[in-house]
PDB file of C-alpha atoms in Angstrom:
ATOM      1  CA  UNK A   1     112.558 126.953  77.083  1.00 50.00           C
ATOM      2  CA  UNK A   2     113.261 124.514  74.136  1.00 71.00           C
ATOM      3  CA  UNK A   3     114.022 120.989  74.830  1.00 84.00           C
ATOM      4  CA  UNK A   4     116.110 120.019  72.476  1.00 89.00           C
ATOM      5  CA  UNK A   5     118.924 122.471  73.808  1.00 88.00           C
ATOM      6  CA  UNK A   6     118.446 119.785  76.646  1.00 90.00           C
ATOM      7  CA  UNK A   7     118.261 116.647  74.752  1.00 92.00           C
ATOM      8  CA  UNK A   8     121.052 117.529  72.993  1.00 91.00           C
ATOM      9  CA  UNK A   9     123.609 118.513  76.265  1.00 90.00           C
ATOM     10  CA  UNK A  10     122.286 115.196  77.774  1.00 91.00           C
ATOM     11  CA  UNK A  11     123.127 113.210  74.646  1.00 93.00           C
ATOM     12  CA  UNK A  12     126.721 114.314  74.469  1.00 90.00           C
ATOM     13  CA  UNK A  13     127.515 114.384  78.531  1.00 89.00           C
ATOM     14  CA  UNK A  14     126.248 110.438  77.958  1.00 89.00           C
ATOM     15  CA  UNK A  15     128.751 110.110  75.240  1.00 90.00           C
ATOM     16  CA  UNK A  16     126.006 109.409  72.983  1.00 93.00           C
ATOM     17  CA  UNK A  17     126.710 110.298  68.628  1.00 95.00           C
ATOM     18  CA  UNK A  18     123.246 111.714  66.902  1.00 95.00           C
ATOM     19  CA  UNK A  19     123.044 108.264  64.993  1.00 95.00           C
ATOM     20  CA  UNK A  20     123.545 106.413  68.284  1.00 96.00           C
ATOM     21  CA  UNK A  21     121.038 107.957  70.213  1.00 96.00           C
ATOM     22  CA  UNK A  22     118.147 108.186  67.073  1.00 96.00           C
ATOM     23  CA  UNK A  23     119.304 104.464  66.442  1.00 96.00           C
ATOM     24  CA  UNK A  24     118.194 103.535  69.825  1.00 95.00           C
ATOM     25  CA  UNK A  25     114.831 104.975  70.028  1.00 95.00           C
ATOM     26  CA  UNK A  26     114.084 104.325  66.381  1.00 95.00           C
ATOM     27  CA  UNK A  27     114.149 107.365  64.314  1.00 95.00           C
ATOM     28  CA  UNK A  28     116.414 108.966  61.840  1.00 96.00           C
ATOM     29  CA  UNK A  29     119.135 111.123  62.491  1.00 96.00           C
ATOM     30  CA  UNK A  30     117.722 114.130  60.929  1.00 96.00           C
ATOM     31  CA  UNK A  31     114.817 113.929  62.572  1.00 95.00           C
ATOM     32  CA  UNK A  32     116.373 113.926  66.183  1.00 95.00           C
ATOM     33  CA  UNK A  33     118.855 116.771  64.913  1.00 94.00           C
ATOM     34  CA  UNK A  34     115.354 118.694  64.408  1.00 94.00           C
ATOM     35  CA  UNK A  35     114.590 117.959  67.652  1.00 93.00           C
ATOM     36  CA  UNK A  36     117.838 119.341  69.143  1.00 92.00           C
ATOM     37  CA  UNK A  37     117.596 122.417  67.205  1.00 88.00           C
ATOM     38  CA  UNK A  38     114.171 123.410  68.265  1.00 86.00           C
ATOM     39  CA  UNK A  39     113.009 123.001  64.271  1.00 88.00           C
ATOM     40  CA  UNK A  40     110.898 120.282  65.003  1.00 89.00           C
ATOM     41  CA  UNK A  41     107.864 120.037  68.011  1.00 85.00           C
ATOM     42  CA  UNK A  42     109.360 118.582  71.088  1.00 84.00           C
ATOM     43  CA  UNK A  43     108.469 115.048  71.027  1.00 88.00           C
ATOM     44  CA  UNK A  44     105.985 112.823  72.279  1.00 85.00           C
ATOM     45  CA  UNK A  45     105.714 111.861  76.132  1.00 82.00           C
ATOM     46  CA  UNK A  46     106.160 108.305  74.613  1.00 85.00           C
ATOM     47  CA  UNK A  47     109.060 109.134  72.681  1.00 90.00           C
ATOM     48  CA  UNK A  48     110.078 111.514  75.521  1.00 89.00           C
ATOM     49  CA  UNK A  49     110.110 108.423  77.767  1.00 89.00           C
ATOM     50  CA  UNK A  50     112.175 106.008  75.299  1.00 92.00           C
ATOM     51  CA  UNK A  51     115.139 109.110  75.351  1.00 94.00           C
ATOM     52  CA  UNK A  52     115.167 109.396  78.833  1.00 91.00           C
ATOM     53  CA  UNK A  53     115.338 105.706  78.998  1.00 91.00           C
ATOM     54  CA  UNK A  54     118.374 105.247  76.797  1.00 94.00           C
ATOM     55  CA  UNK A  55     120.330 108.566  78.631  1.00 91.00           C
ATOM     56  CA  UNK A  56     119.581 106.433  81.880  1.00 88.00           C
ATOM     57  CA  UNK A  57     117.722 109.646  83.372  1.00 88.00           C
ATOM     58  CA  UNK A  58     114.362 109.324  84.760  1.00 84.00           C
ATOM     59  CA  UNK A  59     111.453 109.755  82.624  1.00 82.00           C
ATOM     60  CA  UNK A  60     109.254 112.369  84.801  1.00 78.00           C
ATOM     61  CA  UNK A  61     112.339 115.019  84.460  1.00 80.00           C
ATOM     62  CA  UNK A  62     112.404 115.006  80.485  1.00 81.00           C
ATOM     63  CA  UNK A  63     108.319 114.960  80.330  1.00 79.00           C
ATOM     64  CA  UNK A  64     107.922 117.737  83.141  1.00 72.00           C
ATOM     65  CA  UNK A  65     110.667 119.703  81.683  1.00 73.00           C
ATOM     66  CA  UNK A  66     108.493 119.930  78.411  1.00 72.00           C
ATOM     67  CA  UNK A  67     105.375 120.446  80.158  1.00 62.00           C
ATOM     68  CA  UNK A  68     103.740 117.746  77.701  1.00 52.00           C
ATOM     69  CA  UNK A  69     101.416 117.015  80.691  1.00 53.00           C
ATOM     70  CA  UNK A  70      98.045 117.412  78.479  1.00 55.00           C
ATOM     71  CA  UNK A  71      97.067 113.755  78.293  1.00 52.00           C
ATOM     72  CA  UNK A  72      98.021 112.720  81.751  1.00 54.00           C
ATOM     73  CA  UNK A  73      95.910 115.755  83.149  1.00 65.00           C
ATOM     74  CA  UNK A  74      92.963 115.126  80.847  1.00 60.00           C
ATOM     75  CA  UNK A  75      92.787 111.918  81.627  1.00 63.00           C
ATOM     76  CA  UNK A  76      92.766 112.353  85.194  1.00 68.00           C
ATOM     77  CA  UNK A  77      90.241 114.653  85.492  1.00 69.00           C
ATOM     78  CA  UNK A  78      87.511 112.368  83.663  1.00 69.00           C
ATOM     79  CA  UNK A  79      88.351 109.846  86.455  1.00 77.00           C
ATOM     80  CA  UNK A  80      88.239 112.624  89.437  1.00 81.00           C
ATOM     81  CA  UNK A  81      85.678 115.794  88.137  1.00 79.00           C
ATOM     82  CA  UNK A  82      86.515 117.579  91.153  1.00 84.00           C
ATOM     83  CA  UNK A  83      90.106 117.580  90.213  1.00 79.00           C
ATOM     84  CA  UNK A  84      89.089 119.575  87.146  1.00 77.00           C
ATOM     85  CA  UNK A  85      87.480 122.613  89.050  1.00 81.00           C
ATOM     86  CA  UNK A  86      91.041 122.708  91.014  1.00 85.00           C
ATOM     87  CA  UNK A  87      92.683 123.352  87.472  1.00 80.00           C
ATOM     88  CA  UNK A  88      89.839 125.438  87.063  1.00 82.00           C
ATOM     89  CA  UNK A  89      90.190 127.830  89.792  1.00 87.00           C
ATOM     90  CA  UNK A  90      94.091 127.919  89.330  1.00 86.00           C
ATOM     91  CA  UNK A  91      93.788 128.651  85.638  1.00 83.00           C
ATOM     92  CA  UNK A  92      90.698 131.558  86.837  1.00 87.00           C
ATOM     93  CA  UNK A  93      93.275 133.043  89.445  1.00 89.00           C
ATOM     94  CA  UNK A  94      95.870 133.262  86.325  1.00 88.00           C
ATOM     95  CA  UNK A  95      98.361 132.328  89.024  1.00 86.00           C
ATOM     96  CA  UNK A  96     102.286 132.678  88.545  1.00 80.00           C
ATOM     97  CA  UNK A  97     105.142 130.463  88.912  1.00 73.00           C
ATOM     98  CA  UNK A  98     106.181 131.232  92.135  1.00 75.00           C
ATOM     99  CA  UNK A  99     102.123 130.682  93.735  1.00 83.00           C
ATOM    100  CA  UNK A 100     102.343 127.013  91.593  1.00 81.00           C
ATOM    101  CA  UNK A 101     106.041 126.390  93.573  1.00 78.00           C
ATOM    102  CA  UNK A 102     103.715 126.988  96.881  1.00 83.00           C
ATOM    103  CA  UNK A 103     101.136 124.727  95.755  1.00 87.00           C
ATOM    104  CA  UNK A 104     103.208 121.969  94.417  1.00 78.00           C
ATOM    105  CA  UNK A 105     105.203 121.892  97.405  1.00 81.00           C
ATOM    106  CA  UNK A 106     101.794 121.741 100.172  1.00 86.00           C
ATOM    107  CA  UNK A 107     101.003 118.909  97.981  1.00 85.00           C
ATOM    108  CA  UNK A 108     104.443 117.204  98.022  1.00 77.00           C
ATOM    109  CA  UNK A 109     104.489 117.522 101.954  1.00 82.00           C
ATOM    110  CA  UNK A 110     101.258 116.483 102.197  1.00 86.00           C
ATOM    111  CA  UNK A 111     101.022 113.271  99.934  1.00 84.00           C
ATOM    112  CA  UNK A 112     104.887 112.516  98.950  1.00 76.00           C
ATOM    113  CA  UNK A 113     105.397 110.424  95.961  1.00 66.00           C
ATOM    114  CA  UNK A 114     107.597 107.636  97.015  1.00 59.00           C
ATOM    115  CA  UNK A 115     108.522 106.270  93.581  1.00 52.00           C
ATOM    116  CA  UNK A 116     110.723 109.625  92.964  1.00 48.00           C
ATOM    117  CA  UNK A 117     111.925 110.293  96.489  1.00 46.00           C
ATOM    118  CA  UNK A 118     115.233 107.592  96.105  1.00 47.00           C
ATOM    119  CA  UNK A 119     118.033 109.933  94.694  1.00 59.00           C
ATOM    120  CA  UNK A 120     116.335 112.588  94.103  1.00 74.00           C
ATOM    121  CA  UNK A 121     118.413 115.045  92.584  1.00 86.00           C
ATOM    122  CA  UNK A 122     118.716 118.582  94.471  1.00 91.00           C
ATOM    123  CA  UNK A 123     120.699 121.554  93.202  1.00 94.00           C
ATOM    124  CA  UNK A 124     119.986 123.388  96.679  1.00 95.00           C
ATOM    125  CA  UNK A 125     122.030 120.537  98.334  1.00 94.00           C
ATOM    126  CA  UNK A 126     124.783 121.594  96.656  1.00 95.00           C
ATOM    127  CA  UNK A 127     124.372 124.878  97.436  1.00 97.00           C
ATOM    128  CA  UNK A 128     125.776 127.447 100.662  1.00 97.00           C
ATOM    129  CA  UNK A 129     125.378 130.858 101.276  1.00 97.00           C
ATOM    130  CA  UNK A 130     129.281 131.617 100.657  1.00 97.00           C
ATOM    131  CA  UNK A 131     128.552 130.210  97.126  1.00 97.00           C
ATOM    132  CA  UNK A 132     125.573 132.064  96.139  1.00 98.00           C
ATOM    133  CA  UNK A 133     126.652 135.564  94.084  1.00 98.00           C
ATOM    134  CA  UNK A 134     123.617 137.693  93.205  1.00 97.00           C
ATOM    135  CA  UNK A 135     123.202 140.840  90.986  1.00 97.00           C
ATOM    136  CA  UNK A 136     126.803 140.265  89.569  1.00 96.00           C
ATOM    137  CA  UNK A 137     128.581 142.451  87.268  1.00 95.00           C
ATOM    138  CA  UNK A 138     130.867 141.693  84.784  1.00 91.00           C
ATOM    139  CA  UNK A 139     131.851 141.972  81.245  1.00 88.00           C
ATOM    140  CA  UNK A 140     130.996 138.715  79.769  1.00 91.00           C
ATOM    141  CA  UNK A 141     130.302 135.413  80.680  1.00 92.00           C
ATOM    142  CA  UNK A 142     133.863 133.940  80.803  1.00 93.00           C
ATOM    143  CA  UNK A 143     134.244 136.396  83.490  1.00 95.00           C
ATOM    144  CA  UNK A 144     131.402 134.892  85.502  1.00 96.00           C
ATOM    145  CA  UNK A 145     132.059 131.537  85.182  1.00 95.00           C
ATOM    146  CA  UNK A 146     135.977 132.119  86.678  1.00 96.00           C
ATOM    147  CA  UNK A 147     134.191 133.890  89.542  1.00 96.00           C
ATOM    148  CA  UNK A 148     131.787 131.231  89.945  1.00 96.00           C
ATOM    149  CA  UNK A 149     134.709 129.000  90.127  1.00 95.00           C
ATOM    150  CA  UNK A 150     136.857 130.380  92.065  1.00 95.00           C
ATOM    151  CA  UNK A 151     133.947 130.284  94.898  1.00 95.00           C
ATOM    152  CA  UNK A 152     134.007 126.346  93.950  1.00 93.00           C
ATOM    153  CA  UNK A 153     135.217 124.074  97.261  1.00 90.00           C
ATOM    154  CA  UNK A 154     138.555 122.803  96.176  1.00 85.00           C
ATOM    155  CA  UNK A 155     140.474 119.776  98.009  1.00 84.00           C
ATOM    156  CA  UNK A 156     143.968 119.574  98.485  1.00 85.00           C
ATOM    157  CA  UNK A 157     145.995 118.918  94.718  1.00 82.00           C
ATOM    158  CA  UNK A 158     142.471 119.410  93.043  1.00 83.00           C
ATOM    159  CA  UNK A 159     142.419 121.794  90.196  1.00 88.00           C
ATOM    160  CA  UNK A 160     143.145 125.051  89.512  1.00 92.00           C
ATOM    161  CA  UNK A 161     140.615 127.479  89.244  1.00 93.00           C
ATOM    162  CA  UNK A 162     142.040 127.961  85.881  1.00 94.00           C
ATOM    163  CA  UNK A 163     141.983 124.186  85.126  1.00 93.00           C
ATOM    164  CA  UNK A 164     138.107 124.478  86.463  1.00 93.00           C
ATOM    165  CA  UNK A 165     137.293 127.478  83.773  1.00 95.00           C
ATOM    166  CA  UNK A 166     139.147 125.633  81.154  1.00 94.00           C
ATOM    167  CA  UNK A 167     136.994 122.559  81.448  1.00 92.00           C
ATOM    168  CA  UNK A 168     133.801 124.037  82.097  1.00 94.00           C
ATOM    169  CA  UNK A 169     134.517 126.179  78.729  1.00 94.00           C
ATOM    170  CA  UNK A 170     135.410 123.742  76.907  1.00 92.00           C
ATOM    171  CA  UNK A 171     132.343 121.488  77.451  1.00 89.00           C
ATOM    172  CA  UNK A 172     130.395 125.026  76.829  1.00 89.00           C
ATOM    173  CA  UNK A 173     132.374 125.210  73.183  1.00 87.00           C
ATOM    174  CA  UNK A 174     131.269 120.933  72.513  1.00 84.00           C
ATOM    175  CA  UNK A 175     127.654 121.868  73.056  1.00 83.00           C
ATOM    176  CA  UNK A 176     125.905 125.289  74.839  1.00 87.00           C
ATOM    177  CA  UNK A 177     124.669 124.909  78.158  1.00 91.00           C
ATOM    178  CA  UNK A 178     121.887 127.435  77.633  1.00 92.00           C
ATOM    179  CA  UNK A 179     118.556 125.795  79.068  1.00 91.00           C
ATOM    180  CA  UNK A 180     116.285 128.503  77.556  1.00 89.00           C
ATOM    181  CA  UNK A 181     114.246 130.601  80.058  1.00 91.00           C
ATOM    182  CA  UNK A 182     117.487 132.945  80.871  1.00 94.00           C
ATOM    183  CA  UNK A 183     119.071 130.409  82.697  1.00 95.00           C
ATOM    184  CA  UNK A 184     122.714 128.570  81.673  1.00 96.00           C
ATOM    185  CA  UNK A 185     124.105 125.626  83.305  1.00 95.00           C
ATOM    186  CA  UNK A 186     128.052 125.675  82.731  1.00 95.00           C
ATOM    187  CA  UNK A 187     129.196 122.159  84.195  1.00 94.00           C
ATOM    188  CA  UNK A 188     132.259 120.088  84.641  1.00 91.00           C
ATOM    189  CA  UNK A 189     133.246 116.409  85.324  1.00 87.00           C
ATOM    190  CA  UNK A 190     136.320 116.046  88.078  1.00 85.00           C
ATOM    191  CA  UNK A 191     136.632 112.641  89.731  1.00 78.00           C
ATOM    192  CA  UNK A 192     138.812 114.497  92.306  1.00 74.00           C
ATOM    193  CA  UNK A 193     136.554 116.793  94.009  1.00 84.00           C
ATOM    194  CA  UNK A 194     133.333 116.418  95.640  1.00 85.00           C
ATOM    195  CA  UNK A 195     129.675 117.642  94.058  1.00 89.00           C
ATOM    196  CA  UNK A 196     129.031 121.349  94.143  1.00 94.00           C
ATOM    197  CA  UNK A 197     127.185 124.514  92.641  1.00 96.00           C
ATOM    198  CA  UNK A 198     127.718 128.133  92.711  1.00 98.00           C
ATOM    199  CA  UNK A 199     124.435 130.133  91.760  1.00 98.00           C
ATOM    200  CA  UNK A 200     124.887 133.671  89.886  1.00 98.00           C
ATOM    201  CA  UNK A 201     122.228 136.292  88.980  1.00 97.00           C
ATOM    202  CA  UNK A 202     123.221 138.794  86.366  1.00 96.00           C
ATOM    203  CA  UNK A 203     122.998 142.667  87.174  1.00 95.00           C
ATOM    204  CA  UNK A 204     123.148 143.016  83.628  1.00 94.00           C
ATOM    205  CA  UNK A 205     121.670 139.867  81.565  1.00 94.00           C
ATOM    206  CA  UNK A 206     124.102 138.346  78.594  1.00 93.00           C
ATOM    207  CA  UNK A 207     123.089 137.721  75.200  1.00 92.00           C
ATOM    208  CA  UNK A 208     124.116 134.779  73.749  1.00 90.00           C
ATOM    209  CA  UNK A 209     123.487 133.712  70.075  1.00 88.00           C
ATOM    210  CA  UNK A 210     123.594 130.001  71.347  1.00 86.00           C
ATOM    211  CA  UNK A 211     120.363 130.878  73.811  1.00 89.00           C
ATOM    212  CA  UNK A 212     117.650 128.524  71.979  1.00 87.00           C
ATOM    213  CA  UNK A 213     114.718 130.726  72.669  1.00 88.00           C
ATOM    214  CA  UNK A 214     116.743 133.719  72.553  1.00 88.00           C
ATOM    215  CA  UNK A 215     116.185 135.425  76.047  1.00 92.00           C
ATOM    216  CA  UNK A 216     119.137 136.879  78.136  1.00 95.00           C
ATOM    217  CA  UNK A 217     120.727 134.968  80.497  1.00 95.00           C
ATOM    218  CA  UNK A 218     120.258 136.282  83.630  1.00 96.00           C
ATOM    219  CA  UNK A 219     121.314 133.168  85.890  1.00 97.00           C
ATOM    220  CA  UNK A 220     123.715 130.752  85.744  1.00 97.00           C
ATOM    221  CA  UNK A 221     124.557 127.580  88.064  1.00 97.00           C
ATOM    222  CA  UNK A 222     128.210 126.334  87.466  1.00 96.00           C
ATOM    223  CA  UNK A 223     128.532 122.671  88.736  1.00 94.00           C
ATOM    224  CA  UNK A 224     131.575 120.827  89.719  1.00 92.00           C
ATOM    225  CA  UNK A 225     130.566 117.160  89.050  1.00 87.00           C
ATOM    226  CA  UNK A 226     132.528 114.022  90.161  1.00 78.00           C
ATOM    227  CA  UNK A 227     132.979 110.812  88.373  1.00 70.00           C
ATOM    228  CA  UNK A 228     130.555 110.371  85.697  1.00 64.00           C
ATOM    229  CA  UNK A 229     127.494 108.595  86.092  1.00 67.00           C
ATOM    230  CA  UNK A 230     123.827 108.849  85.352  1.00 73.00           C
ATOM    231  CA  UNK A 231     123.548 110.863  88.799  1.00 80.00           C
ATOM    232  CA  UNK A 232     124.633 113.453  87.417  1.00 84.00           C
ATOM    233  CA  UNK A 233     122.575 113.366  83.953  1.00 88.00           C
ATOM    234  CA  UNK A 234     119.454 113.270  86.481  1.00 88.00           C
ATOM    235  CA  UNK A 235     120.956 116.121  88.317  1.00 90.00           C
ATOM    236  CA  UNK A 236     120.935 118.336  84.400  1.00 90.00           C
ATOM    237  CA  UNK A 237     118.176 117.172  83.666  1.00 89.00           C
ATOM    238  CA  UNK A 238     116.866 118.311  86.498  1.00 90.00           C
ATOM    239  CA  UNK A 239     117.834 121.852  86.219  1.00 92.00           C
ATOM    240  CA  UNK A 240     116.542 121.869  82.785  1.00 89.00           C
ATOM    241  CA  UNK A 241     112.756 121.373  84.519  1.00 87.00           C
ATOM    242  CA  UNK A 242     113.459 123.789  86.708  1.00 91.00           C
ATOM    243  CA  UNK A 243     114.392 126.469  84.264  1.00 90.00           C
ATOM    244  CA  UNK A 244     111.200 125.643  82.167  1.00 86.00           C
ATOM    245  CA  UNK A 245     109.368 126.499  85.372  1.00 86.00           C
ATOM    246  CA  UNK A 246     110.296 129.984  85.727  1.00 90.00           C
ATOM    247  CA  UNK A 247     113.571 129.418  87.644  1.00 93.00           C
ATOM    248  CA  UNK A 248     115.262 132.801  86.550  1.00 94.00           C
ATOM    249  CA  UNK A 249     112.147 134.946  87.668  1.00 92.00           C
ATOM    250  CA  UNK A 250     112.082 132.870  91.090  1.00 92.00           C
ATOM    251  CA  UNK A 251     115.322 134.028  91.668  1.00 95.00           C
ATOM    252  CA  UNK A 252     115.462 137.226  90.528  1.00 90.00           C
ATOM    253  CA  UNK A 253     113.933 138.800  93.399  1.00 88.00           C
ATOM    254  CA  UNK A 254     116.159 137.260  95.955  1.00 94.00           C
ATOM    255  CA  UNK A 255     117.814 140.040  98.210  1.00 95.00           C
ATOM    256  CA  UNK A 256     120.043 137.716 100.463  1.00 97.00           C
ATOM    257  CA  UNK A 257     122.091 134.230  99.433  1.00 97.00           C
ATOM    258  CA  UNK A 258     119.700 132.639 101.820  1.00 97.00           C
ATOM    259  CA  UNK A 259     116.832 133.763 100.367  1.00 97.00           C
ATOM    260  CA  UNK A 260     117.727 132.340  97.094  1.00 97.00           C
ATOM    261  CA  UNK A 261     118.896 129.030  98.096  1.00 97.00           C
ATOM    262  CA  UNK A 262     115.217 128.929  99.787  1.00 95.00           C
ATOM    263  CA  UNK A 263     113.765 129.554  96.597  1.00 94.00           C
ATOM    264  CA  UNK A 264     115.363 126.827  94.728  1.00 95.00           C
ATOM    265  CA  UNK A 265     114.400 124.671  97.840  1.00 92.00           C
ATOM    266  CA  UNK A 266     110.947 125.479  97.721  1.00 88.00           C
ATOM    267  CA  UNK A 267     111.088 124.595  93.783  1.00 88.00           C
ATOM    268  CA  UNK A 268     112.316 121.743  94.112  1.00 87.00           C
ATOM    269  CA  UNK A 269     110.014 120.805  97.119  1.00 78.00           C
ATOM    270  CA  UNK A 270     107.438 121.640  95.203  1.00 67.00           C
ATOM    271  CA  UNK A 271     108.349 119.088  92.111  1.00 57.00           C
TER     272      UNK A 271
END
């Protein structure tokens, strides 16, 4: 996953110009633009934490999405040598994202981290079986978004499906919601609607020029968020982290909506 695309998406949703955010974190606009477009290396953990603080996003979400955990692992392995052997055992077995998710779920269940427990973002809580569409066949991205939008719960007097689609596509034009790893996050903000999500897997992946890593889109998470707030930015960063952990691969084999939601829950429990 290219983290720069996520930083750009969060920056625009937070209402910051490129110059505003660059000044706040003490870098040039040119540098930040290169990062957002994938032309420069992913920032250091310290700089990622500074970006997260300015955006109002929990720092561990951005650092985790970037997989910038090497220094922390090295330091911990020096303090607890047996931890290094555990990492080596995992590497020798070439465990994939699904197996790692099971290990992380066990650690989270047996040794919960209270500092991340409060208001922890969750996509699984926003899903329901009737809002999971597996192996959808459609001519293009706009059609997929419209089909997903038709599944969203709409209160009386709320926006129509077409109004939802128009808002979501307008945001897409301002900043692509393609996160990399075959995942896309089309979303809109509607104060009159409760937060909810629709998960869509595509029978035929859609190639997008805007995909930061060039990987065709296989999975869409279409989100409707309530009033703009920092929590919704944390949710977007959370999805970016899931995509970098192999969300599209994890859900690809799901045979039922319930199985797809369990897959998301397991990844979130492991995070």
